PDB file of C-alpha atoms in Angstrom:
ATOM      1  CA  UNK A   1     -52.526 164.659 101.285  1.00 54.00           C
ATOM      2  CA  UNK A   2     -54.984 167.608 101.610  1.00 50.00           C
ATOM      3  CA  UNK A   3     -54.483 170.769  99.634  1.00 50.00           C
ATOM      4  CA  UNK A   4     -55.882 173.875 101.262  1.00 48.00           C
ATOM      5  CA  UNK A   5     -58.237 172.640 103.769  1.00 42.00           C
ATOM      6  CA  UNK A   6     -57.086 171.636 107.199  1.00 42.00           C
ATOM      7  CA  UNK A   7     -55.834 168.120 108.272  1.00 42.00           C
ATOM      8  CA  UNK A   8     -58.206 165.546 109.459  1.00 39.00           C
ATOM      9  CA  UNK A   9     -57.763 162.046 111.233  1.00 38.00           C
ATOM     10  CA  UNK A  10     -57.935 160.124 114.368  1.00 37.00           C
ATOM     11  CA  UNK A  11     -57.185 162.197 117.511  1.00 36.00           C
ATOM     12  CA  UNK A  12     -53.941 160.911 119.168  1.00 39.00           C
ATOM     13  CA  UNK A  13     -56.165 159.756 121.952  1.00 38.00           C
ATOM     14  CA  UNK A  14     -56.914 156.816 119.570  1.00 37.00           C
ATOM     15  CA  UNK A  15     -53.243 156.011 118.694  1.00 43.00           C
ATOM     16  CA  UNK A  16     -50.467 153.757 120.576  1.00 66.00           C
ATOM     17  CA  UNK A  17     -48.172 156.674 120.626  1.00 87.00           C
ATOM     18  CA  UNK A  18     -49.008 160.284 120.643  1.00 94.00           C
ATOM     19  CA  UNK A  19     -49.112 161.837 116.936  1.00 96.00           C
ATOM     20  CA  UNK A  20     -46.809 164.728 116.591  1.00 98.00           C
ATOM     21  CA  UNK A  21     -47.689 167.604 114.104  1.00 98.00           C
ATOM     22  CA  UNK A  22     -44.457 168.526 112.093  1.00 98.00           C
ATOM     23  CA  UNK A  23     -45.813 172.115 110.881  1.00 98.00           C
ATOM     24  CA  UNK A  24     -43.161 174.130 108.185  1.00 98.00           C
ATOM     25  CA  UNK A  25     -44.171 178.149 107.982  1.00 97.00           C
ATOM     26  CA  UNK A  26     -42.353 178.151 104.244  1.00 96.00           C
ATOM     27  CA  UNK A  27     -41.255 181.278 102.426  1.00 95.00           C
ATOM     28  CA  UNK A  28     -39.067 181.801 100.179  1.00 94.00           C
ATOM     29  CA  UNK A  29     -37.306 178.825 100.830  1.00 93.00           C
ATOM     30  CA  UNK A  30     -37.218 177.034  96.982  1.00 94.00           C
ATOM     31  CA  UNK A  31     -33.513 176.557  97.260  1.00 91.00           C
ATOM     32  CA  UNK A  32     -33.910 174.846 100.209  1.00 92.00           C
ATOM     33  CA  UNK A  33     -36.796 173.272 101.363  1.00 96.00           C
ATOM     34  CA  UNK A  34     -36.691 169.922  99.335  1.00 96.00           C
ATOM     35  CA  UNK A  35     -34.003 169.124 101.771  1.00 94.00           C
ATOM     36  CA  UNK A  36     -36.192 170.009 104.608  1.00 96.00           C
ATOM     37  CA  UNK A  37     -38.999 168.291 104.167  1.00 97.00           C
ATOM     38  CA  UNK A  38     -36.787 164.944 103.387  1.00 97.00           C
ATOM     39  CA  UNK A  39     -35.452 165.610 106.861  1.00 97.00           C
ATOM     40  CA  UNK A  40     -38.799 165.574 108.311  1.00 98.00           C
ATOM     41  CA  UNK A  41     -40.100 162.548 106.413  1.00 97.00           C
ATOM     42  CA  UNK A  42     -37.478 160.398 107.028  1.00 97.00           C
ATOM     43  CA  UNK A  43     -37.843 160.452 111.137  1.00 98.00           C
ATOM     44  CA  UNK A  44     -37.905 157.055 113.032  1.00 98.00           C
ATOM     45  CA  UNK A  45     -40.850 158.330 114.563  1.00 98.00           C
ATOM     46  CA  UNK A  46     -43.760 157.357 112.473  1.00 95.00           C
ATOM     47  CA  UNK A  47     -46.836 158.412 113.911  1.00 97.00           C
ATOM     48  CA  UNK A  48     -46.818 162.260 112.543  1.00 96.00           C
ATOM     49  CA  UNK A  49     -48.928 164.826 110.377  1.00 98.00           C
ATOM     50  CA  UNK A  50     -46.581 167.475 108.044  1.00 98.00           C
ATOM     51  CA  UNK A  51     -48.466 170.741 107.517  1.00 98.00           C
ATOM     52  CA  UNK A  52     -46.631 173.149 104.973  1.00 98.00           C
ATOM     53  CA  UNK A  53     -47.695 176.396 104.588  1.00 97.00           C
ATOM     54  CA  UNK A  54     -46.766 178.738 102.071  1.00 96.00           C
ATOM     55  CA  UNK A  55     -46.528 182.673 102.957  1.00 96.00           C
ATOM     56  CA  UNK A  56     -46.997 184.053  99.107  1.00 93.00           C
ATOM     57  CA  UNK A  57     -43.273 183.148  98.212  1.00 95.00           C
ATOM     58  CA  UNK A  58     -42.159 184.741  95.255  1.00 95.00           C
ATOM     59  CA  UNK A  59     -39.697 181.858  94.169  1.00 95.00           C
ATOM     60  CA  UNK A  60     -40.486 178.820  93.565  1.00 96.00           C
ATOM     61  CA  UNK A  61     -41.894 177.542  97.123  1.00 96.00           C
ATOM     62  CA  UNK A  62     -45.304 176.051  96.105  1.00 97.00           C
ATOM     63  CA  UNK A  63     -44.070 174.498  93.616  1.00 97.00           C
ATOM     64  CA  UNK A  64     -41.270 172.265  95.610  1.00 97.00           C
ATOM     65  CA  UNK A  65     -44.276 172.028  97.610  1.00 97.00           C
ATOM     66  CA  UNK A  66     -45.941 170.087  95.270  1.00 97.00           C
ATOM     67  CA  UNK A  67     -43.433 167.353  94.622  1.00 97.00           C
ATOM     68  CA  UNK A  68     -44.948 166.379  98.211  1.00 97.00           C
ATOM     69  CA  UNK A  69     -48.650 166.314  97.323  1.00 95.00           C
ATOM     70  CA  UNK A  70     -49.045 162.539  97.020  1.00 96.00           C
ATOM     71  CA  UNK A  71     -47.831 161.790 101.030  1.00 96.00           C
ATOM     72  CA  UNK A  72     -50.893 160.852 102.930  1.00 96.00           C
ATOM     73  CA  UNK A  73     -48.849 162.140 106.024  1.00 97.00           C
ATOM     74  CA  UNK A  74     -48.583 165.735 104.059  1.00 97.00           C
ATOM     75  CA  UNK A  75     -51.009 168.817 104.192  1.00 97.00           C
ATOM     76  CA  UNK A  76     -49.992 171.811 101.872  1.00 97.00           C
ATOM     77  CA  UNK A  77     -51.438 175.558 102.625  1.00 97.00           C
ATOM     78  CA  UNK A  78     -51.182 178.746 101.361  1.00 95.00           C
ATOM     79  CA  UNK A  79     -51.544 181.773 103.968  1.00 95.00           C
ATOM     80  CA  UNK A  80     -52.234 185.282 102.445  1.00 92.00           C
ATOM     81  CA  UNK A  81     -49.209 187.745 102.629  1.00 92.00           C
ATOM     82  CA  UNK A  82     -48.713 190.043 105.219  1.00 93.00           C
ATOM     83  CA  UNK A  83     -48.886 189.875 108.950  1.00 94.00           C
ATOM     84  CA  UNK A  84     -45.013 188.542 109.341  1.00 92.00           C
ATOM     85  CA  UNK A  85     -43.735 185.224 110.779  1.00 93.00           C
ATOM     86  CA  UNK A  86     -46.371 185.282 113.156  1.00 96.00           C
ATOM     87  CA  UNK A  87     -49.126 184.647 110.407  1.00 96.00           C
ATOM     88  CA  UNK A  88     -47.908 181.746 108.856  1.00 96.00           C
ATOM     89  CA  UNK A  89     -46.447 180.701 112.423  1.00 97.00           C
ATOM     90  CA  UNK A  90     -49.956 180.468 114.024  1.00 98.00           C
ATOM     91  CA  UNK A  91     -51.513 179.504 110.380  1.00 97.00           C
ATOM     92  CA  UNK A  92     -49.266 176.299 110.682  1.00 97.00           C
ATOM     93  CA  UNK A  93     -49.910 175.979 114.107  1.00 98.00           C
ATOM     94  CA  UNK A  94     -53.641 176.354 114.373  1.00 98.00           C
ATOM     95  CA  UNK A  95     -54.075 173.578 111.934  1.00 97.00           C
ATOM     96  CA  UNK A  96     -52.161 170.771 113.725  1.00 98.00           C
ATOM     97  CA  UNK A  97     -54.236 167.900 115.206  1.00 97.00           C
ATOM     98  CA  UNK A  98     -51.197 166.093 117.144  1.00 98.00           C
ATOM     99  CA  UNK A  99     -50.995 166.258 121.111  1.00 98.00           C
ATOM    100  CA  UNK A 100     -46.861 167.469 120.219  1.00 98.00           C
ATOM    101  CA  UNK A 101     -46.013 170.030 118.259  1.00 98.00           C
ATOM    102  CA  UNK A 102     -42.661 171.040 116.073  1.00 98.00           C
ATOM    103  CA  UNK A 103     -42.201 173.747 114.147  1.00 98.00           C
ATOM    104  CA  UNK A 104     -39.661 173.539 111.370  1.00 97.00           C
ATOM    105  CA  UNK A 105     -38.359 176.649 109.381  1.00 94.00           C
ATOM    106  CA  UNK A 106     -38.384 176.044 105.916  1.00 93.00           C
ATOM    107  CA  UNK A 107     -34.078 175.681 105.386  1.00 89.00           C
ATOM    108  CA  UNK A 108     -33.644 173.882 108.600  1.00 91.00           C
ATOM    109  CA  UNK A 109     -33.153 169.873 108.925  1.00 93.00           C
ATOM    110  CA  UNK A 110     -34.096 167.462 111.793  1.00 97.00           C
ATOM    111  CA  UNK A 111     -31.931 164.794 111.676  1.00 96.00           C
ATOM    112  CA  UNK A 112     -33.736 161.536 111.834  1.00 97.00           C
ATOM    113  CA  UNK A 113     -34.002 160.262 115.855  1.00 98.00           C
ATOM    114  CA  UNK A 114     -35.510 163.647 116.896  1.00 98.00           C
ATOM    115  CA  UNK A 115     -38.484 163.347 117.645  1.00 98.00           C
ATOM    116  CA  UNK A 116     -38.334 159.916 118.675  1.00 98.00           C
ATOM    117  CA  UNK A 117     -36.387 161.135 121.304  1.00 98.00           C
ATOM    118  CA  UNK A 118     -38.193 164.065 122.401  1.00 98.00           C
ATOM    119  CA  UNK A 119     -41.652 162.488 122.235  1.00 98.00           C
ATOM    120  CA  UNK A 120     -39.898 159.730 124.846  1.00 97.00           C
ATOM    121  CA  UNK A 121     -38.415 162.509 127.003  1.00 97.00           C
ATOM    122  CA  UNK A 122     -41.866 164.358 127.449  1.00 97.00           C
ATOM    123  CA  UNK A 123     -43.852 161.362 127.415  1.00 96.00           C
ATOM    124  CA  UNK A 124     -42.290 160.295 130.325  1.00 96.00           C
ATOM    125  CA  UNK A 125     -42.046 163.512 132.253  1.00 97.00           C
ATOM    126  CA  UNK A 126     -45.523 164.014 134.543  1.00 96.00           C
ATOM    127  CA  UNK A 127     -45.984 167.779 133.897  1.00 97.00           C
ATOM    128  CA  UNK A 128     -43.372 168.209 130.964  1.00 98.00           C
ATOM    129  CA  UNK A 129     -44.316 171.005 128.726  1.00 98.00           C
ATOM    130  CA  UNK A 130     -40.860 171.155 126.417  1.00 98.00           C
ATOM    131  CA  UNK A 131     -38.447 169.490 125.073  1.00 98.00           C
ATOM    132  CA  UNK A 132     -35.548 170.861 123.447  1.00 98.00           C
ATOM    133  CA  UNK A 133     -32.102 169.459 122.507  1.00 97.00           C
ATOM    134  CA  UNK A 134     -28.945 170.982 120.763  1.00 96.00           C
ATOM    135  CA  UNK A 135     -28.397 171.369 116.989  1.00 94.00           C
ATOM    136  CA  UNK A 136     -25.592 171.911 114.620  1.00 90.00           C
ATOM    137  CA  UNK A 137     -25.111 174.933 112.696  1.00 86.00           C
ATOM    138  CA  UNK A 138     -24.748 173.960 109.419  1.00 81.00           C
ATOM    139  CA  UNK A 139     -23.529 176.398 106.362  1.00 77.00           C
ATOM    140  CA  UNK A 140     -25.932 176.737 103.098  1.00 74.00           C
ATOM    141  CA  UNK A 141     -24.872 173.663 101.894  1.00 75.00           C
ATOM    142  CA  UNK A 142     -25.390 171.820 104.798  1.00 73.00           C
ATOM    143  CA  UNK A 143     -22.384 170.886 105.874  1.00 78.00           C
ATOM    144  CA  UNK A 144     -21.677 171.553 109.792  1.00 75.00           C
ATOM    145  CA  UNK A 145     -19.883 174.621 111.145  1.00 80.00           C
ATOM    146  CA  UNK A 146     -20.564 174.514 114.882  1.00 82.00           C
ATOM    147  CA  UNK A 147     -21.704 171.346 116.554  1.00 88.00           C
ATOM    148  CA  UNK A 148     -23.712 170.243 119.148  1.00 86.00           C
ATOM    149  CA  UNK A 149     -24.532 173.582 120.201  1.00 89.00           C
ATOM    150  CA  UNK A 150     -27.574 174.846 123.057  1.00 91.00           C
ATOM    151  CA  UNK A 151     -28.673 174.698 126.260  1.00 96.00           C
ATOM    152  CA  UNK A 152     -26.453 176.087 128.025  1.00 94.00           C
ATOM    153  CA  UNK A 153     -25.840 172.500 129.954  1.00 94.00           C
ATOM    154  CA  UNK A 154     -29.780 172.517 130.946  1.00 97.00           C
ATOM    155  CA  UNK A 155     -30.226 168.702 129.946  1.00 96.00           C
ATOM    156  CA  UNK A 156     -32.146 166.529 131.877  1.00 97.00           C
ATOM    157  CA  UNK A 157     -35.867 167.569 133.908  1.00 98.00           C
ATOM    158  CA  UNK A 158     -35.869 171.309 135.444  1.00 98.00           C
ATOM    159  CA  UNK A 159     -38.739 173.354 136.294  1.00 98.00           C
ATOM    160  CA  UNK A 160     -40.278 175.371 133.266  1.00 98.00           C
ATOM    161  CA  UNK A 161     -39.183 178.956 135.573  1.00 98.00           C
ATOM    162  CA  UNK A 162     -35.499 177.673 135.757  1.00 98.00           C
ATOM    163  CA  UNK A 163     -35.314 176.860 131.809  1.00 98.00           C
ATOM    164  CA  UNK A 164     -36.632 180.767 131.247  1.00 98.00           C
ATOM    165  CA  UNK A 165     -34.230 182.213 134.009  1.00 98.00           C
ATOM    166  CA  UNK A 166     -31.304 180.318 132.278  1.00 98.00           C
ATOM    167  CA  UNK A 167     -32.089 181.341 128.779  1.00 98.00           C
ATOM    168  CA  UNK A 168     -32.712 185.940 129.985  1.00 98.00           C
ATOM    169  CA  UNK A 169     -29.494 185.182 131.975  1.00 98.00           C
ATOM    170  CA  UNK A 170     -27.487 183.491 129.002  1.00 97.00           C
ATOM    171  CA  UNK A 171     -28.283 186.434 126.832  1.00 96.00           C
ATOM    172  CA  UNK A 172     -29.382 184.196 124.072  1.00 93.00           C
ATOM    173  CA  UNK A 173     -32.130 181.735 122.907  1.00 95.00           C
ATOM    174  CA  UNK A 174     -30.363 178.113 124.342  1.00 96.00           C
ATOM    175  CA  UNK A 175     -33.686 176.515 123.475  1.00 97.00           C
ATOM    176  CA  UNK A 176     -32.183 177.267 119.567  1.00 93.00           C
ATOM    177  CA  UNK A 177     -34.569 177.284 116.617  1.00 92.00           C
ATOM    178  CA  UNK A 178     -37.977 175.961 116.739  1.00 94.00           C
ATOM    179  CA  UNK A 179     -36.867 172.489 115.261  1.00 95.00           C
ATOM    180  CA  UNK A 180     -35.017 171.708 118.272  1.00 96.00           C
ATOM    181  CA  UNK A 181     -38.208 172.114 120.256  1.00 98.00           C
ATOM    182  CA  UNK A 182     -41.564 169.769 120.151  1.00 98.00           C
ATOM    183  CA  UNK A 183     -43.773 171.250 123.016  1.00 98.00           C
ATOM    184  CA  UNK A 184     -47.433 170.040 123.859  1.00 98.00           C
ATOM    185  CA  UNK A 185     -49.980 171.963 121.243  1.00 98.00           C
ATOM    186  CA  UNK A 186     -52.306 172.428 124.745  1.00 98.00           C
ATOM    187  CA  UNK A 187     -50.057 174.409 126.155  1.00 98.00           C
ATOM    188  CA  UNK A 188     -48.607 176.691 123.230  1.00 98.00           C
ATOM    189  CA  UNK A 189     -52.819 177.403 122.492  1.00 98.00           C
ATOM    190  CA  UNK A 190     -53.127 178.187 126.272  1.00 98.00           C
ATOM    191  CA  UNK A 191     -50.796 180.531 125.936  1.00 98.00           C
ATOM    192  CA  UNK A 192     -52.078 182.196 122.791  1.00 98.00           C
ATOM    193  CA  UNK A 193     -50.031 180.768 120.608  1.00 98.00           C
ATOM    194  CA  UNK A 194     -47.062 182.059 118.765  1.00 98.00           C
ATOM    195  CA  UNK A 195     -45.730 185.558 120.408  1.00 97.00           C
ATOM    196  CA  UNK A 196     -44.142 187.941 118.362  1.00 96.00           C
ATOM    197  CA  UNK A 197     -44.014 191.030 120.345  1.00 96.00           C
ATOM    198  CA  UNK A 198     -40.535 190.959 119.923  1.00 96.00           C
ATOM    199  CA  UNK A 199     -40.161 189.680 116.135  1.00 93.00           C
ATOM    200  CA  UNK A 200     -36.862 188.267 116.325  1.00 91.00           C
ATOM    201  CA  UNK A 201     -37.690 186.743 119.683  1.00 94.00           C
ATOM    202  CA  UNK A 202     -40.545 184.795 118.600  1.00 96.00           C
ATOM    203  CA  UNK A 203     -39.782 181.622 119.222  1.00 97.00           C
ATOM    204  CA  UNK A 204     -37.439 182.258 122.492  1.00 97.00           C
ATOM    205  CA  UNK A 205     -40.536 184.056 123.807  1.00 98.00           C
ATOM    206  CA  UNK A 206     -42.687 181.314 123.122  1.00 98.00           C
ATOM    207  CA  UNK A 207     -41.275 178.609 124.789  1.00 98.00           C
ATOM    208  CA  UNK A 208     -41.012 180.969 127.819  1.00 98.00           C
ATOM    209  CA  UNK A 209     -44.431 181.771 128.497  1.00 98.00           C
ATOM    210  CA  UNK A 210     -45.424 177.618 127.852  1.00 98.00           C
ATOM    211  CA  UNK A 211     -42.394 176.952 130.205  1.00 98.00           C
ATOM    212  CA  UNK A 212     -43.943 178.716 132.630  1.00 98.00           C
ATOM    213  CA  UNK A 213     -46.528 176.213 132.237  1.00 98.00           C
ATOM    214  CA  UNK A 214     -44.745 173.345 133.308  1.00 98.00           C
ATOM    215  CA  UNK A 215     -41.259 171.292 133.121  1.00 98.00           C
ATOM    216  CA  UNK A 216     -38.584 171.491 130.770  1.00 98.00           C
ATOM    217  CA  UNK A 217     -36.734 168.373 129.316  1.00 98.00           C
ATOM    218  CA  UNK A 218     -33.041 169.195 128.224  1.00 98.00           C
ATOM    219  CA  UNK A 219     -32.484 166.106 125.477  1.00 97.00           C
ATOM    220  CA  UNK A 220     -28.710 166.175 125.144  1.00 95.00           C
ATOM    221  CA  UNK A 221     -27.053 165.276 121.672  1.00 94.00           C
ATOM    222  CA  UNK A 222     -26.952 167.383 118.613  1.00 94.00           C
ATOM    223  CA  UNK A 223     -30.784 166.411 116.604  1.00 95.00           C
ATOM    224  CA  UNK A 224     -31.019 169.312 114.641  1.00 93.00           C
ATOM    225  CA  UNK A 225     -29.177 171.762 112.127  1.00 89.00           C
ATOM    226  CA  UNK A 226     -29.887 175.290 111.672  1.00 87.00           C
ATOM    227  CA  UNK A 227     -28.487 176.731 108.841  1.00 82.00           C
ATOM    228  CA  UNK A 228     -27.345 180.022 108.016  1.00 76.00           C
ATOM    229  CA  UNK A 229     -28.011 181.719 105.201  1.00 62.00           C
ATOM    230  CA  UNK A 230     -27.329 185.372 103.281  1.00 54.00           C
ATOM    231  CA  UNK A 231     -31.275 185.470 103.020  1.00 50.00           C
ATOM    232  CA  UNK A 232     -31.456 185.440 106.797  1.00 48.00           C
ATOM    233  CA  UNK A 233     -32.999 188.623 108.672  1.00 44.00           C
ATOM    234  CA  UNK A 234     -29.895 187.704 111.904  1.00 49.00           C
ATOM    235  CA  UNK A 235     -27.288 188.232 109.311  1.00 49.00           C
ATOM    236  CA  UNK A 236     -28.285 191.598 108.900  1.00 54.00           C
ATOM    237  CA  UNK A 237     -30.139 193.183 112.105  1.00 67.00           C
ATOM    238  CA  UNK A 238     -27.814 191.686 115.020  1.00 72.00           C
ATOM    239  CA  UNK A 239     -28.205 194.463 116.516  1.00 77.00           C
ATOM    240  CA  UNK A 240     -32.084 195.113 116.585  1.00 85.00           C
ATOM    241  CA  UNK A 241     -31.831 191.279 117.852  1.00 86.00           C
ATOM    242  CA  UNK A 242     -29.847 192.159 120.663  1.00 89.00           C
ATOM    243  CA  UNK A 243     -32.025 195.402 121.750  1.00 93.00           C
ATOM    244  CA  UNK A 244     -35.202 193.022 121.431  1.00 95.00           C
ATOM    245  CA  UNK A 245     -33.541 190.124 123.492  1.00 96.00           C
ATOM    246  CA  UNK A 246     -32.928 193.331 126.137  1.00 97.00           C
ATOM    247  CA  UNK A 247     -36.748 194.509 125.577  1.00 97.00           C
ATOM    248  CA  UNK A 248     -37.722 190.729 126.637  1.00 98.00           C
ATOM    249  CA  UNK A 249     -35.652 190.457 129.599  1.00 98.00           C
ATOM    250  CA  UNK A 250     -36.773 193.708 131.001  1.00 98.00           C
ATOM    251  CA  UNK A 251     -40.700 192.764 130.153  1.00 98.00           C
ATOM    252  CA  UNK A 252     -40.091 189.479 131.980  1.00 98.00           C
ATOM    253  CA  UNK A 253     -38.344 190.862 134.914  1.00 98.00           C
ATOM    254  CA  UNK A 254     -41.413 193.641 135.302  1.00 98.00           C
ATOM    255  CA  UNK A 255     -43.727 191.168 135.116  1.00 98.00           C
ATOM    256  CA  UNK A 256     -42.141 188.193 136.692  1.00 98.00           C
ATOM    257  CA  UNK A 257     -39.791 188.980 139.503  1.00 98.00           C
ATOM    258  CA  UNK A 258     -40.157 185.955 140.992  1.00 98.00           C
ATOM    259  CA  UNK A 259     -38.862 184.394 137.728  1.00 98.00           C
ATOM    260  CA  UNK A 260     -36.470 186.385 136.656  1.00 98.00           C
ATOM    261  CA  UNK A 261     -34.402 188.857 139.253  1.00 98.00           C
ATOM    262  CA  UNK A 262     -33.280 192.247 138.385  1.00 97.00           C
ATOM    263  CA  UNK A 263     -29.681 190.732 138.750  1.00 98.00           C
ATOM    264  CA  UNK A 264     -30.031 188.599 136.254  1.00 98.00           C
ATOM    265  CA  UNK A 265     -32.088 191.224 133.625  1.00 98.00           C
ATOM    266  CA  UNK A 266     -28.799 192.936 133.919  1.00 98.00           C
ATOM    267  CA  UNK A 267     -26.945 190.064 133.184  1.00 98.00           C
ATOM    268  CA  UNK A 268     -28.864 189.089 130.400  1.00 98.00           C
ATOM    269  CA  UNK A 269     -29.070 192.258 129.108  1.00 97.00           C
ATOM    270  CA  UNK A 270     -25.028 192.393 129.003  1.00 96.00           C
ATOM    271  CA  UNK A 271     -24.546 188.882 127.971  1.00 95.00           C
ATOM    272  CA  UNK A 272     -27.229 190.232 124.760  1.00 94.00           C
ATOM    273  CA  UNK A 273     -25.098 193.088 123.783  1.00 91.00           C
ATOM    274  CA  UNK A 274     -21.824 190.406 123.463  1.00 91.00           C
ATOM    275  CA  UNK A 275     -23.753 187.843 121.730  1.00 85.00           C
ATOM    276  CA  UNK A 276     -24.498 190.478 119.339  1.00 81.00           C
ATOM    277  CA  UNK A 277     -20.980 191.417 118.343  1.00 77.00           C
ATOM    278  CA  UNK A 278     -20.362 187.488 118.321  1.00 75.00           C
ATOM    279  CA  UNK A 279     -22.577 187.089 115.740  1.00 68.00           C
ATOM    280  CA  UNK A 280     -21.171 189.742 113.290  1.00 69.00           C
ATOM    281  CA  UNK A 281     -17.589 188.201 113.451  1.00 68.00           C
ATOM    282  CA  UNK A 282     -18.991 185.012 113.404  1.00 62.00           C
ATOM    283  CA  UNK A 283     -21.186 185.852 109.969  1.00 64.00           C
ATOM    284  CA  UNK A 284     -18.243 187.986 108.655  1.00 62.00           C
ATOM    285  CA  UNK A 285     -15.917 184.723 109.146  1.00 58.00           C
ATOM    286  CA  UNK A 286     -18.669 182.193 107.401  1.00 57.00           C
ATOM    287  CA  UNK A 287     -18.472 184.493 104.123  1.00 55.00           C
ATOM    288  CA  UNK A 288     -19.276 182.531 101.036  1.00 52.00           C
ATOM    289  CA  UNK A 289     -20.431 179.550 102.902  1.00 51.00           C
ATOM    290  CA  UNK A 290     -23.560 181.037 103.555  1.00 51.00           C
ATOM    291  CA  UNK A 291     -24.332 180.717  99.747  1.00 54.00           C
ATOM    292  CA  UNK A 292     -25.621 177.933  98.387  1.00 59.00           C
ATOM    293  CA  UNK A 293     -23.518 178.812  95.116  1.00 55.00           C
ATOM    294  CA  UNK A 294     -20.135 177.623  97.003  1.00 43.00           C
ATOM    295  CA  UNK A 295     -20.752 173.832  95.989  1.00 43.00           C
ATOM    296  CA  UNK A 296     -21.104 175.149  92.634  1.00 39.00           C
ATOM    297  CA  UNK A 297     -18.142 177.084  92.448  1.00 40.00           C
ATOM    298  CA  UNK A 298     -16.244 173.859  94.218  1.00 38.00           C
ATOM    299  CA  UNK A 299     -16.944 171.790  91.777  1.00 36.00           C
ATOM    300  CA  UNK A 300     -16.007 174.297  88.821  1.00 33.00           C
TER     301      UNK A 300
END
């Protein structure tokens, strides 16, 4: 392990199977990210590099950090504050050496035959860009709430422009969170990296301009969980969500057409507005179980 300074090692043109680059954009995620990172270790898949970046948390991120700094397979960074997501999203990023890529928020967990799984799926795939597969959504504790949830029944091989059409016409990201996705590092740099012109769209936009790069692979099965969380910016702007998901669809239907129809921008853009409400009810109905202080209070 390497602490500040970038991650060296053989290029995954020298290895039997491609490495993957496992990169966590951390902040503020002390009461969670021990749980993460476990989650990440302890994949099937063996040939990986973690990179863990923290965004000047004011909790006690580095230091959960550190309880990692003796892993060979672990690189821990700081990135300056400021600058958003997208900072420690492309800080991440920009230091991965693997042919695959995965980005991991830091309260998320993979469960453990992910990336096995994808790596096979795009591996196989001439021309296969993406890979993403459903998750669970899991409350703060971990514990699942929704299962096997995403993509919209898009499983199997599909051209990249059919995944995007399917995801502006669904009114929501089916791709979910970034740790249900491992997409080629070529590709995501091609396209200039992480996007964040529409910050709560970053990663939905993302995988649509490298889909339009290539093929998508649906991997069915629930690999993932997402969990939700008070601390979570969705909980509280739903509604800026939904008039950025609307901002997207328009921007791709202007300069797309042959992607996306204006058809389905208006279906999309209705589909966003509902999703929206869904979400409020749905985060109103969680209630305490977004707190991590529940399995205290259980076992009082």
């Amino acid at each position: 392990m390497s602490t500040n300074s970038l991650p060296s090692g053989p290029t995954p043109s020298s290895q039997a199977e491609p490495l993957v680059s496992i990169v966590i954009p951390a902040y503020n995620n002390a009461d969670y990210l021990d749980d993460t990172m476990k989650s990440v270790l302890g994949q099937t898949y063996t040939n990986l590099e973690v990179i863990v970046s923290d965004h000047a948390s004011t909790d006690d991120t580095w230091a959960v950090m550190q309880r990692y700094s003796s892993d060979p397979r672990v690189t821990l960074l700081h990135t300056e504050g400021g600058g958003g997501a997208l900072r420690n999203w492309n800080r991440v990023s920009q230091a991965a050496t693997g042919e695959l890529i995965k980005l991991v928020c830091g309260d998320d967990l993979l469960y453990p035959t992910i990336v096995a799984q994808q790596v096979a799926a795009l591996v196989s795939t001439p021309g296969a860009v993406l890979a993403a597969s459903p998750r669970d959504i899991v409350d703060a504790n971990g514990v699942p709430v929704l299962k096997d949830r995403g993509l919209a029944g898009l499983t199997g091989v599909h051209d990249g422009t059919v995944a995007v059409r399917k995801t502006v016409t669904q009114g929501t990201n089916i791709f979910g969170e970034p740790g249900c996705v491992l997409m080629r590092t070529s590709v995501l740099k091609k396209v200039g990296w992480w996007d964040s012109r529409w910050p709560y769209l970053i990663d939905e936009t993302s995988y649509s301009l490298v889909l339009l790069e290539g093929k998508f692979v649906g991997v069915p099965g629930s690999l993932a969980g997402f969990r939700i969380s008070d601390s979570q910016w969705s909980v509280r702007l739903v509604n800026e969500q939904a008039e950025q998901a609307i901002g997207f669809h328009n921007w791709m239907a202007q300069t797309r057409p042959d992607v996306v129809s204006g058809l389905d921008r208006r279906i999309g853009n209705t589909r966003a507005r509902i999703m929206a409400q869904v979400r409020r009810l749905a985060y109103l109905w969680l209630g305490r179980r977004m707190s991590k202080a529940v399995k205290a209070d259980a076992a009082a």
